[in-house]
Amino acid sequence: MKKILIIGIGAGDPDYLTMQAVKALNAADVFFVMDKGPAKDKLVALRKEICARFIENPDYRIVEATSPERRRDGVEYKAAVDELNRDKQRVFQGLIEHELADGQCGAFLVWGDPALYDSTIRILDAILGEGRLAFEFEVIPGISSVQALAAKHRVPLNFIGKPVSITTGRRLVENGFPRDADSAVVMLDAQNAYTQLDGEELDIYWGAYVGTPDEILVAGKLDDVKDEIVRVRGEAREANGWIMDTYLLRKRGVKD
Ligand SMILES: C[S@@+](CC[C@H](N)C(=O)[O-])C[C@H]1O[C@@H](n2cnc3c(N)ncnc32)[C@H](O)[C@@H]1O
């Protein structure tokens, strides 16, 4: 039987790797590294650095594959994501079928935590559901960008006994601040969605490239710092060619 490990590698700093992740790295024969083009070179390099740093027996193989991209030509978002996941499923299936021998262990190194805005688990379930390939798989949790962001700002995500919502920039624009929460973490925001929240008394704790040498943090009352974040974010995106940022919004005046 083939075995697949989905290993959460943390959201930027190699020191975020857990002991369980290091053990899992050392159990794998083949690593599948998805390449998303030149803008993401640093992310591929970090995965290779992690293998070199934490794996004791250098007798492992890295297989690189080109990750399909989501269509951005006006097709509806959910449909584009479904299509992307079908394309990824084909690529992952090919890797498991052709690059892994029976009895071997393969690993996908997933940024942050595999349970948060990542489709690897979903895709492996879909492959198994088709019934053409047989393998077992295990998930090793990682430190997500959400945890890394909160730690860097030294702020709890929730008020005492209150819920925290995790959402996307797209949903924040469509629906405003989540109605049933006093705190919201926003990920996957390509459009500075926080600038569109009118009439909300909020604090923002923003971070880009958290845990990496390029890390930038800004915090304050949303109205006071939002222009600074737009400027800093734009400059960083321009300098690096891409950006990954996350932020926590908390209602002001909530008693803790
Ligand atoms: C596809 S999701 C993957 C999330 C990942 N599984 C996790 O646990 O953090 C990508 C989004 O995660 C956030 N993100 C990931 N790494 C980050 C980092 N180092 N700093 C800030 N945001 C990050 C950004 O919101 C980015 O748009």
CSV table of C-alpha atoms and ligand atoms in Angstrom, one decimal:
chain,number,residue,atom,x,y,z
A,1,MET,CA,0.0,0.0,0.0
A,2,LYS,CA,1.2,3.5,-0.8
A,3,LYS,CA,1.1,6.1,2.0
A,4,ILE,CA,0.8,9.9,1.7
A,5,LEU,CA,1.6,12.4,4.4
A,6,ILE,CA,0.1,15.9,4.2
A,7,ILE,CA,2.5,17.8,6.3
A,8,GLY,CA,1.7,21.3,7.6
A,9,ILE,CA,5.0,23.2,7.5
A,10,GLY,CA,3.9,26.4,9.2
A,11,ALA,CA,3.4,29.7,7.5
A,12,GLY,CA,6.9,31.0,6.8
A,13,ASP,CA,9.5,30.4,9.5
A,14,PRO,CA,11.2,27.0,9.3
A,15,ASP,CA,11.2,27.1,13.1
A,16,TYR,CA,7.4,26.7,13.0
A,17,LEU,CA,7.9,23.1,12.1
A,18,THR,CA,6.5,20.8,14.9
A,19,MET,CA,8.3,17.7,16.2
A,20,GLN,CA,5.6,15.7,14.6
A,21,ALA,CA,6.2,17.3,11.2
A,22,VAL,CA,10.0,16.7,11.5
A,23,LYS,CA,9.3,13.0,12.2
A,24,ALA,CA,6.9,12.9,9.2
A,25,LEU,CA,9.5,14.5,7.0
A,26,ASN,CA,12.0,11.8,8.0
A,27,ALA,CA,9.4,9.0,7.2
A,28,ALA,CA,8.9,10.1,3.6
A,29,ASP,CA,10.7,8.7,0.5
A,30,VAL,CA,9.4,11.3,-2.0
A,31,PHE,CA,8.3,14.9,-1.6
A,32,PHE,CA,5.9,16.5,-4.1
A,33,VAL,CA,6.6,20.2,-4.5
A,34,MET,CA,4.1,22.2,-6.4
A,35,ASP,CA,5.7,25.1,-8.4
A,36,LYS,CA,3.5,28.1,-9.0
A,37,GLY,CA,5.7,30.1,-11.3
A,38,PRO,CA,8.5,32.6,-10.7
A,39,ALA,CA,6.6,34.7,-8.2
A,40,LYS,CA,6.4,31.8,-5.8
A,41,ASP,CA,10.1,30.8,-6.1
A,42,LYS,CA,10.7,31.7,-2.5
A,43,LEU,CA,8.0,29.4,-1.3
A,44,VAL,CA,9.4,26.4,-3.3
A,45,ALA,CA,12.9,27.3,-2.0
A,46,LEU,CA,11.6,27.3,1.6
A,47,ARG,CA,10.2,23.8,1.1
A,48,LYS,CA,13.6,22.6,-0.2
A,49,GLU,CA,15.4,24.3,2.7
A,50,ILE,CA,13.1,22.6,5.2
A,51,CYS,CA,13.9,19.2,3.6
A,52,ALA,CA,17.6,19.9,3.6
A,53,ARG,CA,17.6,21.2,7.2
A,54,PHE,CA,15.4,18.6,8.9
A,55,ILE,CA,15.8,15.3,7.1
A,56,GLU,CA,18.7,13.2,8.4
A,57,ASN,CA,19.0,10.6,5.7
A,58,PRO,CA,19.6,12.5,2.4
A,59,ASP,CA,18.3,9.5,0.4
A,60,TYR,CA,15.0,11.2,-0.5
A,61,ARG,CA,13.6,12.4,-3.8
A,62,ILE,CA,11.9,15.8,-4.6
A,63,VAL,CA,9.5,15.7,-7.5
A,64,GLU,CA,8.4,19.1,-8.8
A,65,ALA,CA,5.2,19.6,-10.6
A,66,THR,CA,3.6,22.7,-12.0
A,67,SER,CA,0.6,23.7,-10.1
A,68,PRO,CA,-2.5,24.6,-12.2
A,69,GLU,CA,-3.6,28.2,-11.9
A,70,ARG,CA,-7.2,29.4,-11.2
A,71,ARG,CA,-8.9,31.0,-14.2
A,72,ARG,CA,-9.3,34.8,-13.7
A,73,ASP,CA,-11.2,35.5,-16.9
A,74,GLY,CA,-14.5,36.5,-15.4
A,75,VAL,CA,-15.7,33.0,-14.6
A,76,GLU,CA,-17.6,32.8,-11.3
A,77,TYR,CA,-15.2,32.3,-8.3
A,78,LYS,CA,-16.6,29.0,-7.0
A,79,ALA,CA,-16.7,27.5,-10.5
A,80,ALA,CA,-13.1,28.6,-11.1
A,81,VAL,CA,-12.0,27.0,-7.8
A,82,ASP,CA,-13.9,23.7,-8.6
A,83,GLU,CA,-12.2,23.6,-12.0
A,84,LEU,CA,-8.8,24.3,-10.4
A,85,ASN,CA,-9.3,21.5,-7.9
A,86,ARG,CA,-10.2,19.1,-10.7
A,87,ASP,CA,-7.0,20.1,-12.5
A,88,LYS,CA,-5.0,19.7,-9.3
A,89,GLN,CA,-6.6,16.3,-8.8
A,90,ARG,CA,-5.3,15.1,-12.2
A,91,VAL,CA,-1.8,16.3,-11.3
A,92,PHE,CA,-1.8,14.8,-7.8
A,93,GLN,CA,-3.2,11.6,-9.2
A,94,GLY,CA,-0.3,11.4,-11.7
A,95,LEU,CA,2.3,12.0,-9.0
A,96,ILE,CA,0.9,9.3,-6.7
A,97,GLU,CA,0.5,6.8,-9.6
A,98,HIS,CA,3.8,7.3,-11.4
A,99,GLU,CA,6.3,8.8,-8.8
A,100,LEU,CA,5.5,6.5,-5.8
A,101,ALA,CA,6.2,2.8,-5.7
A,102,ASP,CA,4.0,0.4,-3.7
A,103,GLY,CA,5.1,0.4,0.0
A,104,GLN,CA,6.7,3.9,-0.4
A,105,CYS,CA,5.7,7.1,1.5
A,106,GLY,CA,5.1,10.4,-0.3
A,107,ALA,CA,4.6,13.8,1.2
A,108,PHE,CA,2.9,17.0,0.3
A,109,LEU,CA,4.3,20.0,2.2
A,110,VAL,CA,1.4,22.3,2.8
A,111,TRP,CA,1.9,25.9,3.7
A,112,GLY,CA,0.7,26.7,7.2
A,113,ASP,CA,-2.0,24.2,8.3
A,114,PRO,CA,-3.6,21.8,5.8
A,115,ALA,CA,-7.1,22.4,7.4
A,116,LEU,CA,-7.2,26.1,6.6
A,117,TYR,CA,-7.9,27.4,3.0
A,118,ASP,CA,-6.0,24.5,1.5
A,119,SER,CA,-7.4,21.9,-0.8
A,120,THR,CA,-4.9,19.0,-0.4
A,121,ILE,CA,-7.1,17.0,1.9
A,122,ARG,CA,-10.2,17.6,-0.3
A,123,ILE,CA,-8.2,16.5,-3.4
A,124,LEU,CA,-6.8,13.3,-1.9
A,125,ASP,CA,-10.3,12.4,-0.6
A,126,ALA,CA,-11.7,13.0,-4.2
A,127,ILE,CA,-9.0,10.7,-5.7
A,128,LEU,CA,-9.8,8.0,-3.2
A,129,GLY,CA,-13.5,8.5,-3.9
A,130,GLU,CA,-12.9,7.8,-7.6
A,131,GLY,CA,-11.6,4.4,-6.5
A,132,ARG,CA,-8.9,4.1,-9.2
A,133,LEU,CA,-6.0,4.5,-6.8
A,134,ALA,CA,-5.5,3.0,-3.4
A,135,PHE,CA,-3.4,4.6,-0.7
A,136,GLU,CA,-3.7,5.7,2.9
A,137,PHE,CA,-3.1,9.2,4.1
A,138,GLU,CA,-2.4,11.1,7.3
A,139,VAL,CA,-2.5,14.8,8.1
A,140,ILE,CA,0.1,16.5,10.3
A,141,PRO,CA,-1.1,19.9,11.5
A,142,GLY,CA,1.0,23.0,11.1
A,143,ILE,CA,1.2,26.6,12.5
A,144,SER,CA,-1.2,28.6,10.4
A,145,SER,CA,-0.7,32.2,9.3
A,146,VAL,CA,-3.6,33.0,11.7
A,147,GLN,CA,-1.7,31.7,14.7
A,148,ALA,CA,1.6,33.3,13.5
A,149,LEU,CA,-0.1,36.6,13.0
A,150,ALA,CA,-1.7,36.6,16.5
A,151,ALA,CA,1.6,35.6,18.1
A,152,LYS,CA,3.5,38.4,16.3
A,153,HIS,CA,1.0,41.0,17.4
A,154,ARG,CA,0.8,39.4,20.9
A,155,VAL,CA,-3.0,39.6,20.7
A,156,PRO,CA,-5.6,36.9,21.4
A,157,LEU,CA,-7.9,36.1,18.5
A,158,ASN,CA,-11.2,36.1,20.5
A,159,PHE,CA,-12.6,38.1,23.4
A,160,ILE,CA,-13.3,36.0,26.5
A,161,GLY,CA,-16.0,33.4,25.6
A,162,LYS,CA,-16.8,35.1,22.3
A,163,PRO,CA,-16.6,33.7,18.8
A,164,VAL,CA,-14.0,34.5,16.1
A,165,SER,CA,-14.8,34.3,12.5
A,166,ILE,CA,-12.3,33.3,9.8
A,167,THR,CA,-13.2,34.7,6.4
A,168,THR,CA,-11.9,35.9,3.1
A,169,GLY,CA,-11.5,39.4,1.7
A,170,ARG,CA,-14.0,38.6,-1.0
A,171,ARG,CA,-16.7,37.7,1.7
A,172,LEU,CA,-15.8,40.8,3.7
A,173,VAL,CA,-16.6,43.0,0.7
A,174,GLU,CA,-19.8,41.1,-0.1
A,175,ASN,CA,-21.2,40.8,3.4
A,176,GLY,CA,-19.4,43.3,5.6
A,177,PHE,CA,-18.0,42.5,9.1
A,178,PRO,CA,-19.4,39.1,10.2
A,179,ARG,CA,-22.6,39.7,12.2
A,180,ASP,CA,-22.2,37.0,14.8
A,181,ALA,CA,-18.6,37.8,15.8
A,182,ASP,CA,-16.6,40.5,17.6
A,183,SER,CA,-13.4,39.4,16.0
A,184,ALA,CA,-12.7,38.3,12.4
A,185,VAL,CA,-9.6,37.0,10.7
A,186,VAL,CA,-9.4,37.9,7.0
A,187,MET,CA,-7.3,35.8,4.6
A,188,LEU,CA,-7.0,35.7,0.8
A,189,ASP,CA,-7.7,39.4,0.4
A,190,ALA,CA,-6.5,40.7,-3.0
A,191,GLN,CA,-8.5,43.9,-2.8
A,192,ASN,CA,-7.8,45.7,0.5
A,193,ALA,CA,-11.3,44.7,1.7
A,194,TYR,CA,-10.7,46.4,5.1
A,195,THR,CA,-10.9,49.8,3.3
A,196,GLN,CA,-14.5,49.2,2.5
A,197,LEU,CA,-15.8,48.7,6.0
A,198,ASP,CA,-17.7,51.9,6.7
A,199,GLY,CA,-19.0,53.0,10.1
A,200,GLU,CA,-17.3,50.2,12.0
A,201,GLU,CA,-15.2,51.0,15.1
A,202,LEU,CA,-12.5,48.4,14.6
A,203,ASP,CA,-8.9,47.7,15.5
A,204,ILE,CA,-6.8,46.0,12.8
A,205,TYR,CA,-3.7,43.8,13.3
A,206,TRP,CA,-2.2,43.3,9.9
A,207,GLY,CA,0.7,41.2,8.8
A,208,ALA,CA,2.4,40.4,5.5
A,209,TYR,CA,4.9,37.6,4.9
A,210,VAL,CA,4.6,36.8,8.6
A,211,GLY,CA,7.4,34.6,9.9
A,212,THR,CA,9.7,35.3,6.9
A,213,PRO,CA,12.6,37.8,6.6
A,214,ASP,CA,10.2,40.1,4.6
A,215,GLU,CA,7.7,40.3,7.5
A,216,ILE,CA,5.8,43.6,7.9
A,217,LEU,CA,3.4,44.3,10.8
A,218,VAL,CA,1.0,47.2,11.3
A,219,ALA,CA,-1.6,47.6,14.0
A,220,GLY,CA,-3.9,50.3,15.2
A,221,LYS,CA,-7.4,51.8,14.9
A,222,LEU,CA,-8.6,50.8,11.4
A,223,ASP,CA,-9.5,54.4,10.4
A,224,ASP,CA,-6.0,55.6,11.5
A,225,VAL,CA,-3.9,53.0,9.8
A,226,LYS,CA,-5.8,51.8,6.8
A,227,ASP,CA,-4.1,54.2,4.4
A,228,GLU,CA,-0.7,53.2,5.7
A,229,ILE,CA,-1.5,49.5,5.2
A,230,VAL,CA,-2.6,50.2,1.6
A,231,ARG,CA,0.6,52.1,0.9
A,232,VAL,CA,3.0,49.6,2.6
A,233,ARG,CA,1.1,46.6,1.1
A,234,GLY,CA,1.3,48.2,-2.4
A,235,GLU,CA,5.0,48.9,-2.1
A,236,ALA,CA,5.8,45.3,-0.8
A,237,ARG,CA,3.7,43.7,-3.5
A,238,GLU,CA,5.6,45.8,-6.1
A,239,ALA,CA,9.0,44.9,-4.6
A,240,ASN,CA,8.4,41.2,-4.3
A,241,GLY,CA,6.0,40.6,-7.2
A,242,TRP,CA,3.4,39.0,-4.9
A,243,ILE,CA,2.1,39.3,-1.4
A,244,MET,CA,0.5,37.1,1.3
A,245,ASP,CA,-1.1,39.0,4.1
A,246,THR,CA,-3.6,38.3,6.8
A,247,TYR,CA,-5.3,40.5,9.4
A,248,LEU,CA,-7.4,40.4,12.5
A,249,LEU,CA,-10.2,42.9,13.0
A,250,ARG,CA,-11.6,43.4,16.5
A,251,LYS,CA,-14.5,45.5,17.5
A,252,ARG,CA,-13.4,48.4,19.7
A,253,GLY,CA,-15.0,48.8,23.1
A,254,VAL,CA,-15.9,45.1,23.7
A,255,LYS,CA,-15.3,44.2,27.4
A,256,ASP,CA,-12.9,41.3,27.8
B,1,LIG,C1,-4.3,29.6,0.3
B,1,LIG,S1,-4.3,30.3,1.9
B,1,LIG,C2,-3.3,29.2,2.8
B,1,LIG,C3,-3.4,29.3,4.3
B,1,LIG,C4,-2.5,28.4,5.0
B,1,LIG,N1,-3.0,27.0,4.9
B,1,LIG,C5,-2.4,28.7,6.5
B,1,LIG,O1,-2.6,27.8,7.4
B,1,LIG,O2,-2.0,29.8,6.8
B,1,LIG,C6,-3.2,31.6,1.6
B,1,LIG,C7,-3.5,32.8,2.5
B,1,LIG,O3,-3.0,32.6,3.8
B,1,LIG,C8,-2.5,33.8,4.3
B,1,LIG,N2,-1.0,33.6,4.6
B,1,LIG,C9,-0.3,32.5,4.4
B,1,LIG,N3,0.9,32.6,4.8
B,1,LIG,C10,1.0,33.9,5.3
B,1,LIG,C11,2.1,34.6,5.9
B,1,LIG,N4,3.3,34.1,6.1
B,1,LIG,N5,1.8,35.9,6.3
B,1,LIG,C12,0.6,36.5,6.1
B,1,LIG,N6,-0.4,35.8,5.5
B,1,LIG,C13,-0.2,34.5,5.2
B,1,LIG,C14,-2.8,34.9,3.3
B,1,LIG,O4,-4.0,35.4,3.7
B,1,LIG,C15,-2.9,34.1,2.0
B,1,LIG,O5,-3.7,34.8,1.1
